[in-house]
PDB file of C-alpha atoms in Angstrom:
ATOM      1  CA  MET A  24      -0.086   0.008  -0.154  1.00 85.00           C
ATOM      2  CA  ALA A  25       1.119   3.541  -0.029  1.00 94.00           C
ATOM      3  CA  TYR A  26      -0.123   7.280  -0.217  1.00 96.00           C
ATOM      4  CA  GLU A  27      -0.214   9.401  -3.089  1.00 95.00           C
ATOM      5  CA  PHE A  28       1.274  12.449  -1.991  1.00 96.00           C
ATOM      6  CA  GLU A  29       2.496  15.626  -3.992  1.00 94.00           C
ATOM      7  CA  GLY A  30       3.031  13.789  -6.831  1.00 95.00           C
ATOM      8  CA  LYS A  31       5.436  11.010  -5.006  1.00 95.00           C
ATOM      9  CA  GLU A  32       4.499   7.608  -3.390  1.00 96.00           C
ATOM     10  CA  ILE A  33       4.492   7.709   0.203  1.00 97.00           C
ATOM     11  CA  GLU A  34       5.136   3.409   1.312  1.00 97.00           C
ATOM     12  CA  SER A  35       2.995   2.547   3.912  1.00 96.00           C
ATOM     13  CA  THR A  36       2.149  -1.012   5.262  1.00 96.00           C
ATOM     14  CA  ALA A  37      -1.274  -2.981   4.814  1.00 95.00           C
ATOM     15  CA  THR A  38      -2.757  -1.184   7.590  1.00 94.00           C
ATOM     16  CA  GLY A  39      -1.613   2.230   6.389  1.00 95.00           C
ATOM     17  CA  TYR A  40       1.262   3.146   8.620  1.00 96.00           C
ATOM     18  CA  LEU A  41       3.956   4.772   7.168  1.00 97.00           C
ATOM     19  CA  VAL A  42       7.182   2.507   6.614  1.00 96.00           C
ATOM     20  CA  ASN A  43       9.797   5.346   6.772  1.00 95.00           C
ATOM     21  CA  PRO A  44       8.680   7.461   9.566  1.00 92.00           C
ATOM     22  CA  GLU A  45      11.289  10.145   8.167  1.00 94.00           C
ATOM     23  CA  ASP A  46       8.813  10.851   5.399  1.00 96.00           C
ATOM     24  CA  TRP A  47       5.705  12.432   7.631  1.00 98.00           C
ATOM     25  CA  SER A  48       5.049  15.822   7.404  1.00 97.00           C
ATOM     26  CA  ARG A  49       2.446  17.829   8.540  1.00 98.00           C
ATOM     27  CA  GLU A  50       0.858  17.913   5.639  1.00 98.00           C
ATOM     28  CA  LEU A  51       1.022  14.317   5.069  1.00 98.00           C
ATOM     29  CA  ALA A  52      -0.572  13.955   8.055  1.00 98.00           C
ATOM     30  CA  GLU A  53      -3.701  16.392   7.227  1.00 98.00           C
ATOM     31  CA  HIS A  54      -3.942  13.863   3.963  1.00 98.00           C
ATOM     32  CA  ILE A  55      -3.551  10.733   5.938  1.00 98.00           C
ATOM     33  CA  ALA A  56      -6.496  12.226   8.280  1.00 98.00           C
ATOM     34  CA  SER A  57      -9.008  13.380   4.908  1.00 98.00           C
ATOM     35  CA  LEU A  58      -8.200   9.856   3.761  1.00 96.00           C
ATOM     36  CA  ASP A  59     -10.300   9.262   7.106  1.00 96.00           C
ATOM     37  CA  GLY A  60     -12.738  11.835   6.721  1.00 96.00           C
ATOM     38  CA  VAL A  61     -11.047  13.660   9.653  1.00 98.00           C
ATOM     39  CA  THR A  62     -10.091  17.517   9.619  1.00 98.00           C
ATOM     40  CA  LEU A  63      -7.235  18.225  12.321  1.00 98.00           C
ATOM     41  CA  GLY A  64      -7.775  20.900  14.686  1.00 98.00           C
ATOM     42  CA  PRO A  65      -5.597  21.653  17.006  1.00 98.00           C
ATOM     43  CA  ARG A  66      -7.064  19.333  19.645  1.00 98.00           C
ATOM     44  CA  HIS A  67      -6.319  16.501  17.014  1.00 98.00           C
ATOM     45  CA  TRP A  68      -2.710  18.134  16.690  1.00 98.00           C
ATOM     46  CA  ASP A  69      -2.216  18.131  20.503  1.00 98.00           C
ATOM     47  CA  VAL A  70      -2.825  14.253  20.781  1.00 98.00           C
ATOM     48  CA  ILE A  71      -0.464  13.804  17.521  1.00 98.00           C
ATOM     49  CA  ASP A  72       2.158  15.849  18.864  1.00 98.00           C
ATOM     50  CA  TYR A  73       2.111  13.870  21.936  1.00 98.00           C
ATOM     51  CA  LEU A  74       2.094  10.321  20.158  1.00 97.00           C
ATOM     52  CA  ARG A  75       5.363  11.768  18.390  1.00 97.00           C
ATOM     53  CA  GLU A  76       6.855  12.754  21.386  1.00 97.00           C
ATOM     54  CA  GLU A  77       6.130   9.662  23.346  1.00 95.00           C
ATOM     55  CA  PHE A  78       7.378   7.429  20.237  1.00 95.00           C
ATOM     56  CA  PHE A  79      10.536   8.751  19.245  1.00 94.00           C
ATOM     57  CA  GLU A  80      11.749  10.528  22.525  1.00 94.00           C
ATOM     58  CA  ASN A  81      10.198   7.436  24.829  1.00 92.00           C
ATOM     59  CA  ASN A  82      11.794   4.194  23.330  1.00 89.00           C
ATOM     60  CA  GLN A  83       9.366   4.149  20.755  1.00 90.00           C
ATOM     61  CA  SER A  84       6.297   4.082  23.079  1.00 90.00           C
ATOM     62  CA  THR A  85       3.024   3.926  21.494  1.00 91.00           C
ATOM     63  CA  PRO A  86       0.899   4.980  24.329  1.00 93.00           C
ATOM     64  CA  ASN A  87      -2.739   3.225  24.524  1.00 93.00           C
ATOM     65  CA  THR A  88      -5.954   5.315  25.069  1.00 94.00           C
ATOM     66  CA  ARG A  89      -6.115   5.109  28.571  1.00 95.00           C
ATOM     67  CA  THR A  90      -2.545   7.297  28.605  1.00 96.00           C
ATOM     68  CA  ILE A  91      -3.213   9.353  26.243  1.00 97.00           C
ATOM     69  CA  ILE A  92      -6.644  10.462  28.238  1.00 98.00           C
ATOM     70  CA  LYS A  93      -4.293  11.038  31.239  1.00 98.00           C
ATOM     71  CA  ALA A  94      -2.175  13.077  28.774  1.00 98.00           C
ATOM     72  CA  MET A  95      -4.616  15.520  27.280  1.00 98.00           C
ATOM     73  CA  SER A  96      -6.065  15.713  30.943  1.00 98.00           C
ATOM     74  CA  ASP A  97      -3.030  17.414  32.013  1.00 98.00           C
ATOM     75  CA  LYS A  98      -2.578  19.068  28.804  1.00 98.00           C
ATOM     76  CA  TRP A  99      -5.747  20.804  28.476  1.00 98.00           C
ATOM     77  CA  GLY A 100      -6.397  21.503  32.333  1.00 98.00           C
ATOM     78  CA  GLU A 101      -9.804  19.823  32.337  1.00 97.00           C
ATOM     79  CA  ARG A 102     -10.875  16.042  32.611  1.00 97.00           C
ATOM     80  CA  VAL A 103     -10.786  14.297  28.912  1.00 97.00           C
ATOM     81  CA  GLU A 104     -13.137  11.478  28.831  1.00 97.00           C
ATOM     82  CA  GLN A 105     -12.709   8.485  25.953  1.00 97.00           C
ATOM     83  CA  LYS A 106     -15.431   9.797  24.202  1.00 97.00           C
ATOM     84  CA  THR A 107     -13.474  13.168  23.453  1.00 97.00           C
ATOM     85  CA  LEU A 108     -10.824  11.439  22.177  1.00 98.00           C
ATOM     86  CA  TYR A 109     -13.117   8.959  20.353  1.00 98.00           C
ATOM     87  CA  ASP A 110     -15.193  12.142  18.584  1.00 98.00           C
ATOM     88  CA  LEU A 111     -11.378  13.328  17.159  1.00 98.00           C
ATOM     89  CA  PHE A 112     -10.081   9.773  16.287  1.00 98.00           C
ATOM     90  CA  PRO A 113     -12.871   7.539  15.267  1.00 97.00           C
ATOM     91  CA  LEU A 114     -11.338   4.525  14.758  1.00 96.00           C
ATOM     92  CA  ASP A 115      -9.251   4.779  17.567  1.00 94.00           C
ATOM     93  CA  PRO A 116      -7.120   7.390  19.093  1.00 95.00           C
ATOM     94  CA  SER A 117      -4.301   5.324  19.783  1.00 94.00           C
ATOM     95  CA  LYS A 118      -4.198   3.452  16.249  1.00 94.00           C
ATOM     96  CA  GLN A 119      -5.221   6.155  13.851  1.00 96.00           C
ATOM     97  CA  GLY A 120      -4.250   9.358  16.018  1.00 97.00           C
ATOM     98  CA  GLY A 121      -0.853   6.899  15.456  1.00 96.00           C
ATOM     99  CA  ARG A 122      -1.033   6.308  12.099  1.00 97.00           C
ATOM    100  CA  ILE A 123      -1.751  10.149  11.157  1.00 98.00           C
ATOM    101  CA  ALA A 124       1.323  11.293  13.601  1.00 98.00           C
ATOM    102  CA  GLY A 125       3.403   8.547  11.800  1.00 97.00           C
ATOM    103  CA  VAL A 126       4.724   6.180  14.467  1.00 96.00           C
ATOM    104  CA  ALA A 127       4.761   2.889  14.220  1.00 92.00           C
ATOM    105  CA  GLU A 128       2.091   0.430  14.265  1.00 90.00           C
ATOM    106  CA  SER A 129       0.451  -0.210  18.175  1.00 80.00           C
ATOM    107  CA  ARG A 130       0.730  -4.591  18.558  1.00 72.00           C
ATOM    108  CA  ARG A 131      -1.072  -4.228  21.863  1.00 63.00           C
ATOM    109  CA  LYS A 132      -4.561  -5.498  21.720  1.00 59.00           C
ATOM    110  CA  GLY A 133      -7.568  -3.135  22.379  1.00 51.00           C
ATOM    111  CA  GLY A 134      -7.815   0.398  22.728  1.00 45.00           C
ATOM    112  CA  TYR A 135      -7.741   1.285  26.468  1.00 45.00           C
TER     113      TYR A 135
END
């Protein structure tokens, strides 16, 4: 599988995760999100930035939804519900969010 983006073919896995993390850009993230029918706003970017930071600066950690809820509750200064994250990333905040963020696919079962 591959993404057609800006006249290039960006290689991805069968499930849509980037093969080469260095191919990622904010523009590509917007493109991938649009293919899922998601328009990225500030809160989406907070989650994406968090997922990228955890992956690239914390031993390739791929946080589950519970961990994302805690991190976004701290960042946004409010109690974040699981529904809030699923409203942002309906296919699963950790998996869909991670795919859009350009990090490796999680091998965990379940999202919470």
